[in-house]
């Protein structure tokens, strides 16, 4: 909440709306208003993401696009939708991992597509003209997940995420 400076000041709850009446005078003397209207002031938190939507989608269900602008003015985009599995497969949604929602995504592999160079404009001339090619090799071991029962624990517990 936004606590009032003293007990004589009002304390606002976050995500509360304050209805107000606005008026503009016709001159320096107290008289009939030149213009007036009613409005609504939304109180939100600062230094954290806020949704200004009337009915925001739950975390992890928002869709959007990441748009890349090339030096020549052309644009490419990648769709960004719900990507995190629900429990018990994963706890990423429960932990509100930023990679699960386009509204909180701060960068990562979705920003790194072919010829998408994430640099400032003045850095572009410092880049080599040839592309860097690299290979990666993985060994993946897979075991089917078996949920817990009344007589046994689940087959997977406390897994490490990469």
Tab-separated table of C-alpha atoms in Angstrom:
chain	number	residue	atom	x	y	z
A	1	UNK	CA	0.000	0.000	0.000
A	2	UNK	CA	0.969	3.647	-0.281
A	3	UNK	CA	0.912	4.640	3.370
A	4	UNK	CA	-0.067	8.185	4.233
A	5	UNK	CA	2.700	10.392	5.677
A	6	UNK	CA	0.831	10.659	9.002
A	7	UNK	CA	-2.413	9.275	10.402
A	8	UNK	CA	-4.091	12.456	9.091
A	9	UNK	CA	-3.216	11.419	5.514
A	10	UNK	CA	-5.095	8.847	3.466
A	11	UNK	CA	-3.487	5.417	2.818
A	12	UNK	CA	-4.072	4.014	-0.672
A	13	UNK	CA	-4.313	0.308	-1.424
A	14	UNK	CA	-2.320	-0.736	-4.486
A	15	UNK	CA	-4.402	-1.224	-7.621
A	16	UNK	CA	-7.106	0.980	-6.108
A	17	UNK	CA	-8.853	3.611	-8.217
A	18	UNK	CA	-9.600	7.098	-6.929
A	19	UNK	CA	-12.529	8.915	-8.520
A	20	UNK	CA	-11.887	12.641	-8.864
A	21	UNK	CA	-13.580	15.774	-10.170
A	22	UNK	CA	-11.486	18.174	-12.264
A	23	UNK	CA	-12.291	21.809	-12.934
A	24	UNK	CA	-10.600	24.728	-14.708
A	25	UNK	CA	-11.523	28.274	-13.728
A	26	UNK	CA	-12.354	31.081	-16.158
A	27	UNK	CA	-9.884	33.486	-14.532
A	28	UNK	CA	-8.118	34.349	-11.270
A	29	UNK	CA	-11.394	35.152	-9.457
A	30	UNK	CA	-13.590	32.479	-7.887
A	31	UNK	CA	-16.389	32.013	-10.431
A	32	UNK	CA	-18.126	29.503	-12.680
A	33	UNK	CA	-15.765	26.916	-14.116
A	34	UNK	CA	-14.677	27.176	-17.721
A	35	UNK	CA	-14.404	23.365	-18.030
A	36	UNK	CA	-15.089	20.440	-15.732
A	37	UNK	CA	-15.030	16.661	-15.895
A	38	UNK	CA	-14.866	13.545	-13.797
A	39	UNK	CA	-11.954	11.129	-13.927
A	40	UNK	CA	-10.347	8.158	-12.335
A	41	UNK	CA	-6.783	7.895	-11.016
A	42	UNK	CA	-5.287	4.409	-10.838
A	43	UNK	CA	-2.818	3.726	-8.016
A	44	UNK	CA	-0.137	1.207	-8.955
A	45	UNK	CA	3.213	0.005	-7.654
A	46	UNK	CA	6.452	1.457	-9.029
A	47	UNK	CA	9.679	-0.245	-10.115
A	48	UNK	CA	7.714	-3.428	-10.937
A	49	UNK	CA	5.604	-4.409	-13.977
A	50	UNK	CA	2.007	-3.158	-13.751
A	51	UNK	CA	-0.896	-4.166	-15.936
A	52	UNK	CA	-3.124	-1.325	-17.053
A	53	UNK	CA	-5.646	-3.676	-18.632
A	54	UNK	CA	-9.224	-3.778	-17.364
A	55	UNK	CA	-9.167	-7.581	-17.194
A	56	UNK	CA	-5.559	-8.740	-17.337
A	57	UNK	CA	-4.873	-12.337	-18.299
A	58	UNK	CA	-3.388	-14.520	-15.562
A	59	UNK	CA	0.396	-14.759	-15.413
A	60	UNK	CA	1.707	-17.044	-18.140
A	61	UNK	CA	-1.317	-16.672	-20.440
A	62	UNK	CA	-0.532	-13.368	-22.173
A	63	UNK	CA	0.435	-13.453	-25.855
A	64	UNK	CA	2.495	-10.972	-27.828
A	65	UNK	CA	5.364	-10.510	-30.239
A	66	UNK	CA	9.032	-9.608	-30.027
A	67	UNK	CA	9.820	-7.262	-32.935
A	68	UNK	CA	13.343	-6.777	-34.309
A	69	UNK	CA	14.145	-3.762	-36.490
A	70	UNK	CA	17.012	-4.280	-38.956
A	71	UNK	CA	19.395	-1.476	-39.931
A	72	UNK	CA	17.719	-1.276	-43.358
A	73	UNK	CA	14.339	-0.491	-41.751
A	74	UNK	CA	12.767	-3.914	-42.255
A	75	UNK	CA	11.220	-5.748	-39.318
A	76	UNK	CA	10.879	-9.361	-38.214
A	77	UNK	CA	8.851	-10.690	-35.321
A	78	UNK	CA	8.487	-13.831	-33.254
A	79	UNK	CA	5.248	-14.800	-31.524
A	80	UNK	CA	5.475	-15.150	-27.780
A	81	UNK	CA	2.753	-17.196	-26.097
A	82	UNK	CA	2.206	-19.441	-23.138
A	83	UNK	CA	5.339	-21.577	-22.922
A	84	UNK	CA	5.728	-22.894	-19.381
A	85	UNK	CA	4.255	-26.273	-18.429
A	86	UNK	CA	1.832	-26.388	-15.536
A	87	UNK	CA	2.541	-28.233	-12.274
A	88	UNK	CA	3.465	-30.938	-11.520
A	89	UNK	CA	5.571	-30.976	-14.696
A	90	UNK	CA	7.207	-27.661	-13.774
A	91	UNK	CA	7.049	-25.017	-11.046
A	92	UNK	CA	8.031	-22.117	-13.335
A	93	UNK	CA	4.501	-20.661	-13.406
A	94	UNK	CA	4.074	-20.979	-9.645
A	95	UNK	CA	7.396	-19.154	-9.117
A	96	UNK	CA	6.344	-16.528	-11.707
A	97	UNK	CA	9.507	-17.067	-13.744
A	98	UNK	CA	9.838	-14.055	-16.105
A	99	UNK	CA	10.358	-16.313	-19.134
A	100	UNK	CA	6.767	-17.589	-18.808
A	101	UNK	CA	5.014	-14.341	-19.737
A	102	UNK	CA	5.660	-11.772	-22.470
A	103	UNK	CA	4.869	-8.971	-19.973
A	104	UNK	CA	7.840	-9.893	-17.774
A	105	UNK	CA	10.239	-11.394	-20.343
A	106	UNK	CA	13.517	-9.473	-20.111
A	107	UNK	CA	15.541	-11.197	-22.828
A	108	UNK	CA	17.114	-14.526	-23.569
A	109	UNK	CA	17.100	-17.087	-26.348
A	110	UNK	CA	13.847	-15.738	-27.844
A	111	UNK	CA	15.753	-12.525	-28.660
A	112	UNK	CA	18.579	-14.331	-30.472
A	113	UNK	CA	17.439	-15.345	-33.938
A	114	UNK	CA	19.419	-15.624	-37.162
A	115	UNK	CA	20.962	-12.239	-37.994
A	116	UNK	CA	19.322	-10.512	-35.038
A	117	UNK	CA	22.245	-8.523	-33.647
A	118	UNK	CA	21.437	-7.027	-30.277
A	119	UNK	CA	23.792	-4.051	-30.346
A	120	UNK	CA	23.628	-0.298	-30.208
A	121	UNK	CA	23.715	1.447	-33.592
A	122	UNK	CA	27.259	2.729	-33.037
A	123	UNK	CA	28.442	-0.835	-32.334
A	124	UNK	CA	27.190	-2.203	-35.674
A	125	UNK	CA	30.290	-1.079	-37.617
A	126	UNK	CA	32.535	-2.943	-35.120
A	127	UNK	CA	30.962	-6.331	-35.891
A	128	UNK	CA	32.821	-8.751	-38.200
A	129	UNK	CA	31.198	-9.236	-41.607
A	130	UNK	CA	31.260	-13.057	-41.447
A	131	UNK	CA	28.906	-14.951	-39.190
A	132	UNK	CA	30.174	-17.016	-36.291
A	133	UNK	CA	29.166	-20.664	-36.640
A	134	UNK	CA	29.269	-23.012	-33.694
A	135	UNK	CA	28.020	-26.474	-32.816
A	136	UNK	CA	26.700	-27.872	-29.575
A	137	UNK	CA	26.360	-31.503	-28.577
A	138	UNK	CA	23.941	-32.779	-25.942
A	139	UNK	CA	23.255	-36.135	-24.385
A	140	UNK	CA	19.727	-36.370	-23.025
A	141	UNK	CA	18.457	-39.130	-20.771
A	142	UNK	CA	14.693	-39.487	-20.535
A	143	UNK	CA	12.485	-41.281	-18.042
A	144	UNK	CA	8.681	-41.142	-18.086
A	145	UNK	CA	7.184	-39.267	-15.106
A	146	UNK	CA	5.087	-41.441	-12.778
A	147	UNK	CA	2.895	-39.470	-10.335
A	148	UNK	CA	2.825	-40.235	-6.629
A	149	UNK	CA	0.276	-42.726	-5.337
A	150	UNK	CA	-0.964	-43.585	-1.867
A	151	UNK	CA	1.816	-46.168	-1.533
A	152	UNK	CA	4.750	-44.628	-3.449
A	153	UNK	CA	6.410	-41.289	-4.162
A	154	UNK	CA	6.530	-39.704	-7.596
A	155	UNK	CA	9.339	-40.931	-9.842
A	156	UNK	CA	10.900	-37.444	-10.114
A	157	UNK	CA	11.569	-35.058	-7.229
A	158	UNK	CA	13.714	-31.955	-6.807
A	159	UNK	CA	14.879	-31.941	-10.425
A	160	UNK	CA	17.551	-29.531	-11.567
A	161	UNK	CA	16.404	-27.210	-14.397
A	162	UNK	CA	18.801	-26.131	-17.121
